[in-house]
XYZ file of C-alpha atoms in Angstrom:
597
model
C 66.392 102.821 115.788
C 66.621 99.866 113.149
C 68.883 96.971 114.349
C 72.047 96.921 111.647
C 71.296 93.041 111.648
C 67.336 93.593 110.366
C 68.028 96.534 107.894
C 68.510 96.158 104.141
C 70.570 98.330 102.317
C 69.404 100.917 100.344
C 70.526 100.143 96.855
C 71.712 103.903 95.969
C 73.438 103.891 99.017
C 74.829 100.802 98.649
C 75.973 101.489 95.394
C 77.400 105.166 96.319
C 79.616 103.738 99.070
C 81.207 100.545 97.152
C 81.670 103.071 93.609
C 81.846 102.202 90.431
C 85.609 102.026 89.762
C 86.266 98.782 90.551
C 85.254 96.076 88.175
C 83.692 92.673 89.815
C 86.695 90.462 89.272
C 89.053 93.045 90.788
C 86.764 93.207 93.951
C 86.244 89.517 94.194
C 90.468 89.314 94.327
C 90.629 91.944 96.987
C 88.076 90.523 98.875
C 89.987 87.203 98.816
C 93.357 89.169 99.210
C 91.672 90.342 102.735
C 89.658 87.654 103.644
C 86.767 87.195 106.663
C 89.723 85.803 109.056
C 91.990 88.422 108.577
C 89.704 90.168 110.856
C 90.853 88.238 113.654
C 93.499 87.403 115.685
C 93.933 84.391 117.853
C 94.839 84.395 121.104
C 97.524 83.950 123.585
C 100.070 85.584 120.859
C 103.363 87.213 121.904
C 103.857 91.239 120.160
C 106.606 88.772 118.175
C 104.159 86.505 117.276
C 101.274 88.943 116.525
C 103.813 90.389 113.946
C 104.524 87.685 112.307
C 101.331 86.770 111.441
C 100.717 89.885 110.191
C 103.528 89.821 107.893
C 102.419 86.667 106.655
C 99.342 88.099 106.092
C 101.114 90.876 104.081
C 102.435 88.362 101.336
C 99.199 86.310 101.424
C 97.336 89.086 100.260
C 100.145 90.573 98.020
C 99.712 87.133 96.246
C 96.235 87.570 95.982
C 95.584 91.244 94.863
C 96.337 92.094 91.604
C 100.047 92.661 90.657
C 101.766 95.774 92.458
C 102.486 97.401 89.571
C 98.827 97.633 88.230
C 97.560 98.797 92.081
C 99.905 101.435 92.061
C 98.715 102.858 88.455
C 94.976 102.205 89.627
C 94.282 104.309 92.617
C 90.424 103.400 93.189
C 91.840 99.637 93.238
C 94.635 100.215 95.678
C 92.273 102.192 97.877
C 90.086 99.680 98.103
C 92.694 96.813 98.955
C 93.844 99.127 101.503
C 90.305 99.966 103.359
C 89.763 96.379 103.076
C 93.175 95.897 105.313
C 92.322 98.986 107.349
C 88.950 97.518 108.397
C 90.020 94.429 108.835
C 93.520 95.002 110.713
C 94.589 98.370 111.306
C 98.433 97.260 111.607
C 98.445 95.059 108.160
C 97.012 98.581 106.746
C 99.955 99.894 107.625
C 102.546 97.517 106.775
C 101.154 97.340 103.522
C 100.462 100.577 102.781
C 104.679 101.438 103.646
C 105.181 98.640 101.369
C 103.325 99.626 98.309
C 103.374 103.072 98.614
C 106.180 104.301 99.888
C 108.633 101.067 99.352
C 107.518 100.209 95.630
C 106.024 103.554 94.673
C 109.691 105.207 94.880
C 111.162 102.892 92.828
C 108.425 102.014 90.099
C 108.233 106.357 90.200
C 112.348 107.387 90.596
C 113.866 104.167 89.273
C 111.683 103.917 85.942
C 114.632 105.123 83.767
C 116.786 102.880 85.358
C 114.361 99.509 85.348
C 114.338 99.749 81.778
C 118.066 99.490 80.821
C 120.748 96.880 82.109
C 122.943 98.687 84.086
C 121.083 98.470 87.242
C 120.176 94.289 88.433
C 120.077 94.838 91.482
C 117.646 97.596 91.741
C 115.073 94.807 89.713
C 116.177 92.077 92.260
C 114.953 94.689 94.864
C 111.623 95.792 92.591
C 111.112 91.661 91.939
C 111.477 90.456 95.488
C 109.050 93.306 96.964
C 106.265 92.793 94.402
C 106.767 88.690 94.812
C 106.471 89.534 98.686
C 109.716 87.826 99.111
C 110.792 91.030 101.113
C 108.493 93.810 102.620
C 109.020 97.432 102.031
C 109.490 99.880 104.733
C 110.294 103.678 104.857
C 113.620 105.235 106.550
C 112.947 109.003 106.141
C 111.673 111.105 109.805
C 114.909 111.326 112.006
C 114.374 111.509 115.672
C 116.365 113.990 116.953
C 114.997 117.430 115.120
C 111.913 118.661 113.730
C 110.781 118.905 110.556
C 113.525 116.144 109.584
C 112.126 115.284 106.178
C 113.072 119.327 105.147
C 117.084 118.107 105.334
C 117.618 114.864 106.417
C 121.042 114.512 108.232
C 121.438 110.868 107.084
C 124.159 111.547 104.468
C 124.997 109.710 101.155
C 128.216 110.655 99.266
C 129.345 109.498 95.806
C 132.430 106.701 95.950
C 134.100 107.212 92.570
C 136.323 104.210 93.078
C 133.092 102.041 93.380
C 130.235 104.245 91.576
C 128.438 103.952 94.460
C 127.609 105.307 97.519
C 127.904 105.364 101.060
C 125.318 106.361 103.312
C 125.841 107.393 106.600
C 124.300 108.262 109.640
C 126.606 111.160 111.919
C 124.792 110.060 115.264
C 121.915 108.710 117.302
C 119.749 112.150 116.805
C 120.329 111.237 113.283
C 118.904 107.928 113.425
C 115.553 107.203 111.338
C 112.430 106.387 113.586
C 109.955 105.015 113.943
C 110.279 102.424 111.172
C 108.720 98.774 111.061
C 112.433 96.790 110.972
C 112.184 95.582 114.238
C 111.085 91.917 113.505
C 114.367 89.489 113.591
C 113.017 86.766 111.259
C 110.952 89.108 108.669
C 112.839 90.168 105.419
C 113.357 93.925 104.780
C 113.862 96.131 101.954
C 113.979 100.120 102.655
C 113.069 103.749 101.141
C 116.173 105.562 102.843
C 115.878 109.070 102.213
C 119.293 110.949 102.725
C 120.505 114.127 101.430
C 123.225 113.869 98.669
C 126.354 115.382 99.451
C 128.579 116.040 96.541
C 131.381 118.447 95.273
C 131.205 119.812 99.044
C 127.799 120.865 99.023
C 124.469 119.769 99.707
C 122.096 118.805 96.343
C 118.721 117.799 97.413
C 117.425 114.769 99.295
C 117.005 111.482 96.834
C 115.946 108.020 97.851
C 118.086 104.799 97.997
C 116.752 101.505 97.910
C 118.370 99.527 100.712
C 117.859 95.469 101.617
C 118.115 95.897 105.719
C 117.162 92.779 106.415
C 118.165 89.884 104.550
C 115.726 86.261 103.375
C 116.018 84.791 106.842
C 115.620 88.432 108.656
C 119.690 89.057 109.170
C 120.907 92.440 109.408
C 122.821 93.940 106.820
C 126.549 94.664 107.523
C 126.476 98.127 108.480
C 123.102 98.491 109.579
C 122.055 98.883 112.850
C 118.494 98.161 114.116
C 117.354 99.664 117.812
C 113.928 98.161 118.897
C 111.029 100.308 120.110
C 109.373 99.008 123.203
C 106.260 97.510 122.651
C 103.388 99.121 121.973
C 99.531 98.785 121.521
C 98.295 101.856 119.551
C 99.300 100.469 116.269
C 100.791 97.070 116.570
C 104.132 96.975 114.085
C 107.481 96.165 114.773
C 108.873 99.773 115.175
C 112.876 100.216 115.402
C 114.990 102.791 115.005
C 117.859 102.013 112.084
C 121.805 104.124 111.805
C 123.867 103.253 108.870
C 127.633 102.686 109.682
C 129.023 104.204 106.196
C 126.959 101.590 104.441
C 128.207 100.738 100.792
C 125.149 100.587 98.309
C 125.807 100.076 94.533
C 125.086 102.914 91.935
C 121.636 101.259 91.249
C 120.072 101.845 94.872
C 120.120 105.177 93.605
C 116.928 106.055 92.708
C 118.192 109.331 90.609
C 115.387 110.189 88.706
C 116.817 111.487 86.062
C 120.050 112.859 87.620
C 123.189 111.387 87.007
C 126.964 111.607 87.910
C 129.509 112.391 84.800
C 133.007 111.127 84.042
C 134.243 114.138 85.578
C 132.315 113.650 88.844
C 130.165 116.525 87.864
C 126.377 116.414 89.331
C 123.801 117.123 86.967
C 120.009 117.246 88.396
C 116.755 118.470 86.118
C 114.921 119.507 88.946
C 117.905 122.164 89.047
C 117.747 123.310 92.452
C 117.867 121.430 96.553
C 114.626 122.592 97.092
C 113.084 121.599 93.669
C 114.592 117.888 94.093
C 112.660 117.840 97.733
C 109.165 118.447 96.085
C 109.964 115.941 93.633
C 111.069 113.349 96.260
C 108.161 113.957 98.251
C 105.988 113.213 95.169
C 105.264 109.714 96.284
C 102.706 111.418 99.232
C 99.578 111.400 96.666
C 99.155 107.322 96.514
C 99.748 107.318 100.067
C 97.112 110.519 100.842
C 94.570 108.798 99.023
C 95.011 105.536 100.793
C 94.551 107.216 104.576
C 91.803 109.145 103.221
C 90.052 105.735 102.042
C 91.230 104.386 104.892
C 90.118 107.050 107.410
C 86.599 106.769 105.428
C 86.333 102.768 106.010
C 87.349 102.814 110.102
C 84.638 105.976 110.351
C 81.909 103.887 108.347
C 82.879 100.534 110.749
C 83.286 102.691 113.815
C 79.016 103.828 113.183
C 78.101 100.676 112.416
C 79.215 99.525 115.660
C 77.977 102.255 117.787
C 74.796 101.402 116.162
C 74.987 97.603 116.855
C 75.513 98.451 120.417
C 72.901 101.274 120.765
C 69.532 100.335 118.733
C 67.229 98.222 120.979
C 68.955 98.743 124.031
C 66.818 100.047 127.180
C 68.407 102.471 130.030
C 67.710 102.651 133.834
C 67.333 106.663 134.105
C 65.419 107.777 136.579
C 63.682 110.222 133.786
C 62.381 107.336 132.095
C 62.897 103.868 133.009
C 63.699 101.521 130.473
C 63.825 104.278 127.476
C 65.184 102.956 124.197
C 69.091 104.174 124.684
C 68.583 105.972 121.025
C 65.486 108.510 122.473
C 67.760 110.324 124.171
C 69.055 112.802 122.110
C 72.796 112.797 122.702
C 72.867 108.946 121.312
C 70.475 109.273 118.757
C 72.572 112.122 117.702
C 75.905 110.776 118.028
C 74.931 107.629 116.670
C 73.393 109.450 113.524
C 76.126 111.707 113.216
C 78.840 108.522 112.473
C 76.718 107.132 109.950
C 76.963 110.985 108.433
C 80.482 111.240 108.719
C 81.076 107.794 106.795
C 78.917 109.266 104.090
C 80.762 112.080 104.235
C 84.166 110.629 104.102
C 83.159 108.376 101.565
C 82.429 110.700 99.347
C 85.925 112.600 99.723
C 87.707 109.355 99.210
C 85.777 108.831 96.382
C 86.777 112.374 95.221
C 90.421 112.128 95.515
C 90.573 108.495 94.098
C 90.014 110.152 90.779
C 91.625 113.097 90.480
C 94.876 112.843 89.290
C 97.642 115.540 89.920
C 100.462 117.020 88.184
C 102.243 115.137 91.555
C 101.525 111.823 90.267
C 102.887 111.603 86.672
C 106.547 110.001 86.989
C 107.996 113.061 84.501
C 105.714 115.556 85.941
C 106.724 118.400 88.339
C 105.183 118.567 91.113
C 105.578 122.135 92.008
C 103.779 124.682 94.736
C 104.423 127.082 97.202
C 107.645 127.454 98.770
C 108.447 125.187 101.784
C 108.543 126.331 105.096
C 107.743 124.005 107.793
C 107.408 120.842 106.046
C 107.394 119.354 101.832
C 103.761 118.453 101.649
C 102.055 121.395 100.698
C 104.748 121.839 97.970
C 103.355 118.148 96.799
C 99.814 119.162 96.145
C 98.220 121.614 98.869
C 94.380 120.303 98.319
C 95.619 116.425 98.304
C 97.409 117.187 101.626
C 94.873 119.314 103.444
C 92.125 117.020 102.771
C 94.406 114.141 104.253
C 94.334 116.193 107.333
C 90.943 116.920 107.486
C 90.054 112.918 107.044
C 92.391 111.599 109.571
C 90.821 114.381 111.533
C 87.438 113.420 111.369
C 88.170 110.076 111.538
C 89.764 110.057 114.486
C 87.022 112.458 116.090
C 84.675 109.877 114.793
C 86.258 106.731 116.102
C 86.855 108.463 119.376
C 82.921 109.300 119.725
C 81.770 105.837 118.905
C 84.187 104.238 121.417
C 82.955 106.508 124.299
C 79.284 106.221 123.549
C 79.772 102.703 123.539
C 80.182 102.902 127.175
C 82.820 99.865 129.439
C 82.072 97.325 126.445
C 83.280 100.406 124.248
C 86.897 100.533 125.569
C 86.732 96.976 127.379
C 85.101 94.285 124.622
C 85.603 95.972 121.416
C 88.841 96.022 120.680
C 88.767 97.435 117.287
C 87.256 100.281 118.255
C 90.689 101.046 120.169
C 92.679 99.508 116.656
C 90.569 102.386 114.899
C 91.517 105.139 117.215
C 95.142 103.974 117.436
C 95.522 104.295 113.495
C 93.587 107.555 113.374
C 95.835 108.812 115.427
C 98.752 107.590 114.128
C 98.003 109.192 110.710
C 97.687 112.307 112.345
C 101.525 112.680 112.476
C 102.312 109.768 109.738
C 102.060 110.539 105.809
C 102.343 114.270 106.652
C 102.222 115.987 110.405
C 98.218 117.558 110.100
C 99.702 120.769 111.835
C 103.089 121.003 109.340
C 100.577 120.645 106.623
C 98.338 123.358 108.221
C 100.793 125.679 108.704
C 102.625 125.582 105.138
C 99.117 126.088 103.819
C 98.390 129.010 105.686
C 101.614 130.392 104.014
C 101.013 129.741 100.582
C 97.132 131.472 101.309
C 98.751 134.400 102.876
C 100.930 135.336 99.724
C 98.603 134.216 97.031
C 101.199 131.441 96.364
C 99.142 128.955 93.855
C 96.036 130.075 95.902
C 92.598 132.043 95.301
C 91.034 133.127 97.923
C 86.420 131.713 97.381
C 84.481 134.427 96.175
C 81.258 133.502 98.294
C 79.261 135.909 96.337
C 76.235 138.096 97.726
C 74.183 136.157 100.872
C 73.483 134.289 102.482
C 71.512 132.823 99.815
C 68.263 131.003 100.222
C 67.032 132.948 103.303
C 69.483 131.670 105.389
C 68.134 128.115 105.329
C 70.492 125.997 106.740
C 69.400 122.372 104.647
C 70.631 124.685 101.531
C 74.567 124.218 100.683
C 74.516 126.767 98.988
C 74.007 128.049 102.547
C 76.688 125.917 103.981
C 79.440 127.162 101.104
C 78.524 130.634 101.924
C 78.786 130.466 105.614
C 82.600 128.584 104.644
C 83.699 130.709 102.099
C 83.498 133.782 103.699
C 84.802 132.985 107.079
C 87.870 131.470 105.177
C 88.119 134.716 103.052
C 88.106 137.013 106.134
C 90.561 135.005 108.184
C 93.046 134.551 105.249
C 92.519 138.174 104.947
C 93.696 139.058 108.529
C 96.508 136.495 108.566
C 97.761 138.659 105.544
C 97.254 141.556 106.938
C 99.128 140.548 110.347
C 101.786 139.043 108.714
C 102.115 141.751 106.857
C 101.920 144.460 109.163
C 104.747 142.301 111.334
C 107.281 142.284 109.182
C 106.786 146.050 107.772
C 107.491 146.504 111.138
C 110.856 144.999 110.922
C 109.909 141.713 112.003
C 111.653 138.354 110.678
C 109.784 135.726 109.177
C 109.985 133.586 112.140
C 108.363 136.233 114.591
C 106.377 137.351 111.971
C 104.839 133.918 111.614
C 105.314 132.459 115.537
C 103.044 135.139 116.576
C 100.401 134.197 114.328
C 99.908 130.110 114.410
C 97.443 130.066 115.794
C 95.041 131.866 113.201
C 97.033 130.274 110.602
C 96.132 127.048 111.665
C 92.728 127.804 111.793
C 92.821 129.762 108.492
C 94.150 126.685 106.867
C 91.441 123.782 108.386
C 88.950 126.570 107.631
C 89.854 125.533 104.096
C 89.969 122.133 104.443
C 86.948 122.035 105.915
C 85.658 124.624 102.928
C 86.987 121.937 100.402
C 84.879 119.063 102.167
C 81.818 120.816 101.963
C 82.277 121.409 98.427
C 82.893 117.644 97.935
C 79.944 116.545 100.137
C 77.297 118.985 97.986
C 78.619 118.175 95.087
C 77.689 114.401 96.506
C 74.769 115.569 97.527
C 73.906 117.030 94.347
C 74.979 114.324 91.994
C 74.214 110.975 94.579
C 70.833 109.633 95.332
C 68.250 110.883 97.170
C 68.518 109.240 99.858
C 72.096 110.701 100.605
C 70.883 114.268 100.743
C 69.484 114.369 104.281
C 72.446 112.401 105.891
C 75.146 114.569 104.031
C 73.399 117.456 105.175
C 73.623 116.487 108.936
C 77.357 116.042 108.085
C 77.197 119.536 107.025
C 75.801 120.749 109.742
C 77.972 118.889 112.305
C 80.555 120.583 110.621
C 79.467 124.237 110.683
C 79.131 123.953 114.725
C 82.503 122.687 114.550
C 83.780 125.515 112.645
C 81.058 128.095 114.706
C 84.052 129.824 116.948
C 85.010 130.963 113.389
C 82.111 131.801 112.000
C 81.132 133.782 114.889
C 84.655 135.409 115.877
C 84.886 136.782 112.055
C 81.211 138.423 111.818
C 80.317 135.581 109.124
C 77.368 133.964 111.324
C 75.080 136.097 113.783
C 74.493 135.615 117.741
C 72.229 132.806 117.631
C 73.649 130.728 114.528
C 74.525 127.423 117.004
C 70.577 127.502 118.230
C 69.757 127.483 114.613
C 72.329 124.206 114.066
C 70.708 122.442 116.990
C 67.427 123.199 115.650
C 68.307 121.731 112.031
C 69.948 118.801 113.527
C 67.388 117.667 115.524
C 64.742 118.109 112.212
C 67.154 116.112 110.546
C 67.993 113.718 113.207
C 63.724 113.012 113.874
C 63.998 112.346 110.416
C 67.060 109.818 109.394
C 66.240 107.982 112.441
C 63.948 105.100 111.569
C 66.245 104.605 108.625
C 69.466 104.063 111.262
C 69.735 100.572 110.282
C 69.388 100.866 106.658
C 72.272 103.546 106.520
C 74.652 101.691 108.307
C 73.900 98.129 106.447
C 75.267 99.795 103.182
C 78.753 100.266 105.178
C 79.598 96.212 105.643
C 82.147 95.290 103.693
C 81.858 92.905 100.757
């Protein structure tokens, strides 16, 4: 194979994986928000220390990037500023993607109404000192101590009418929100809290309050209380766990979106129902599904190019063949091959989501979707959220394979290799739980809530020929449509049998789990031959190794449901290694388009 350090890039390529959304100026200030020694840390740094720099880090590129206000309304932009981080530093990713997204998002989203009249100062002091980095943003919303927390939060805020505020309270240490990045005692701190609103005796929905936890010089705000995690090296950030002791907030932390609190104390909210105000809560999760799908994209497209650094040119010791290139042997040349196709891949399902907008994302729209059942996201935007989960996914299988066919220097010497894994798998839980998201899809498939099950039409078309996606949507579509037909028909049959939802449901996960990445997966290769379709040539064969990766990863379906014959996986290894003898001498050339401007 083609050293990475000898290979041009192919322009097409080159231009398909940098897009054509961001202008030059904007890309010259993110590379300069992010720049070449932010990829670095020095050593001998305490966990203290190590966050601290990256917090400084934070504002430097805050100050740097273009203003928060025009990231947030610019997702190709944002995405990119966030990859850049990702690459670079897997923990500043995450700081600042909690502190644009999910810190500044709620309040340029929720508080819009309220930024653009008087009564409410203090909620622009907060606005002000986050997008002047003069405080960081973090998010107080999963509780530890129950499941499925974000569904109804048991942090409590009540209306004071002697004040017009509120008081937000959390009833005990189950209650308290973690993880959360607070933990730092010299880094300013301004939070998302997300409590449910008690009022008039009853519960009304879950809103967001904006909350300064830590004050200029770090201090803790009376009535908070900040719990430090131990220390920990899968995603270096200062995690805590934070309780509110009946914490007095002014009427302006109250991000009400539109709801408001009459003379006569009466509530009046137009999302009208609990469950309505959730989804709309919840409708910050596009900006921040788009940014860990870019994100999950970049860390795949590093992860190949370093497999590939360490591979090409190097000579083995096997007793079959002494002092065989490393890359003849067919499990590295395919691994190795099959990174570089799953940044292509990736790339072209972050550039997929960075321009579609949703009815999620407009600050008056509603966001809508199926009824919630095991967690808000699906009610958000089903395809947004299933794709995040397919990403972080691959991603993480990705990462994972490059680090072990790296070998000792793989785990040992490359230490970002082990940054990549650590956020991979961090965002398999964070921005949505992949399995909540699974699951709540496989319920709005099984009634027909907002969802059509693929017609795959008459086939397989094209004899069968695997390099065809028309081929590859076939095979998808109608293993999806037969498993979403028997989850119906078993949840069905269950509860015509007297069964309650629960049982109905428990004694199907499994399927519905599988249903529901069966459609994520479905959605992918739609994006990737569309890609494949519209990109340059060049991308074809490597998308369609991606595609076939994927089918043998989805082949116990395929199979189990009748859609693929005895025999189909031969067929797969056959293809791949056609396309493998053929994207090989062009190794290098691939993975040059993935460096980073």
């Amino acid at each position: 194979m083609e050293p990475l350090t000898a290979a041009v890039p192919d322009e097409g390529l080159l231009g398909f994986v940098r897009g054509t959304s961001l202008d030059p100026k904007t890309r010259t200030r993110i590379a300069e928000a992010v720049p070449d020694e932010f990829f670095t840390y020095p050593g001998g740094l305490t966990a203290r220390d190590h966050q601290a720099l990256t917090y400084r880090r934070l504002r430097r590129a805050g100050l740097s990037a273009p203003p928060a206000a025009e990231l947030l309304d610019d997702p190709p932009a944002l995405c990119a500023l966030l990859e850049r981080a990702a690459i670079a530093d897997p923990a500043l990713f995450h700081v600042m993607l909690l502190h644009y997204t999910l810190a500044l998002g709620p309040i340029l989203r929720f508080g819009a109404g309220q930024l653009s009249g008087e009564a409410d100062p203090g909620l622009r002091e907060a606005r002000d000192a986050l997008a002047s980095m003069d405080s960081f943003g973090t998010l107080l919303m999963t509780e530890v101590g129950r499941s499925n927390s974000h569904l109804s939060p048991r942090t409590i805020a009540r209306h004071d009418p002697a004040t017009g505020g509120f008081v937000l309270s959390t009833p005990d240490v189950q209650a308290a929100k973690f993880p959360t990045s607070t933990a730092h005692p010299h880094v300013p701190k301004t939070a998302a809290v997300y409590a449910t609103l008690v009022h008039g005796g009853a519960e009304r929905g879950v809103f967001v309050f904006v909350v300064p936890l830590r004050g200029p010089d770090g201090a803790v705000a009376p009535g908070v209380r900040v719990v430090d995690a131990p220390e920990t090296t899968g995603l270096q950030v200062d995690y805590a766990a934070v309780l509110l002791d009946d914490l007095p907030v002014p009427h302006g932390a109250w991000l009400r979106d539109g709801a408001s609190i009459g003379a006569d104390g009466s509530l009046h909210d137009p999302a009208g129902t609990p469950a309505a105000r959730l989804t709309r809560s919840m409708g910050i999760a596009p900006a921040v599904w788009r940014a860990v799908i870019s994100a999950s994209a970049a860390i795949t497209r590093a992860s190949a190019g370093t497999l590939l650094a360490h591979s090409a040119g190097r000579a083995t010791l096997g007793r079959l063949a002494p002092r065989r290139p490393l890359t003849d042997y067919r499990n590295q040349q395919e691994a190795v091959l099959g990174a570089l196709a799953a940044g292509y891949a990736l790339t072209a399902v972050a550039e997929h989501v960075k321009t579609a907008r949703t009815a999620a994302d407009a600050p008056g729209g509603t966001a809508g979707g199926p009824e919630t059942a095991w967690a808000p996201w699906s009610a958000v935007d089903r395809d947004l959220a299933l794709l995040k989960a397919a990403a972080t996914v691959q991603a993480q299988e990705t990462v994972s394979a490059c680090r072990v066919h790296s070998g000792a220097p793989g785990f040992a010497a490359v230490e970002r290799l082990n940054a990549y894994r650590g956020l991979a798998h961090a965002y398999m839980n964070a921005g949505g739980d992949n399995e909540l998201i699974l699951y709540d899809t496989a319920r709005a498939m099984a009634d027909l809530d907002r969802y059509t099950p693929p017609d795959p039409g008459a086939g397989p078309p094209d004899g069968g020929d695997l390099r065809s996606p028309r081929v590859w949507l076939f095979l998808a579509r109608d293993t999806e449509r037969r498993m979403r037909d028997r989850l119906a028909a078993r949840v069905t049959a269950a509860r015509d049998g007297g069964a309650d939802p629960f049982a109905a449901w428990n004694a199907n996960l499994t399927l519905a789990a599988r249903t529901a990445a069966g459609c994520a997966d479905r959605i992918v290769l739609e994006i990737v031959a569309a890609a494949a379709e519209s990109g340059p040539g060049e991308l074809r064969p490597v998308l369609g190794l991606h595609a076939l990766n994927l089918l043998e990863r989805r082949a116990a379906d395929l199979l189990n449901e009748g859609a693929a014959p005895p025999g189909f996986l031969d067929e797969v290894w056959a293809a791949r290694r056609r396309d493998c003898d053929e994207l090989a001498p062009r190794a290098g050339a691939l993975a040059a388009a993935f460096e980073p401007v």
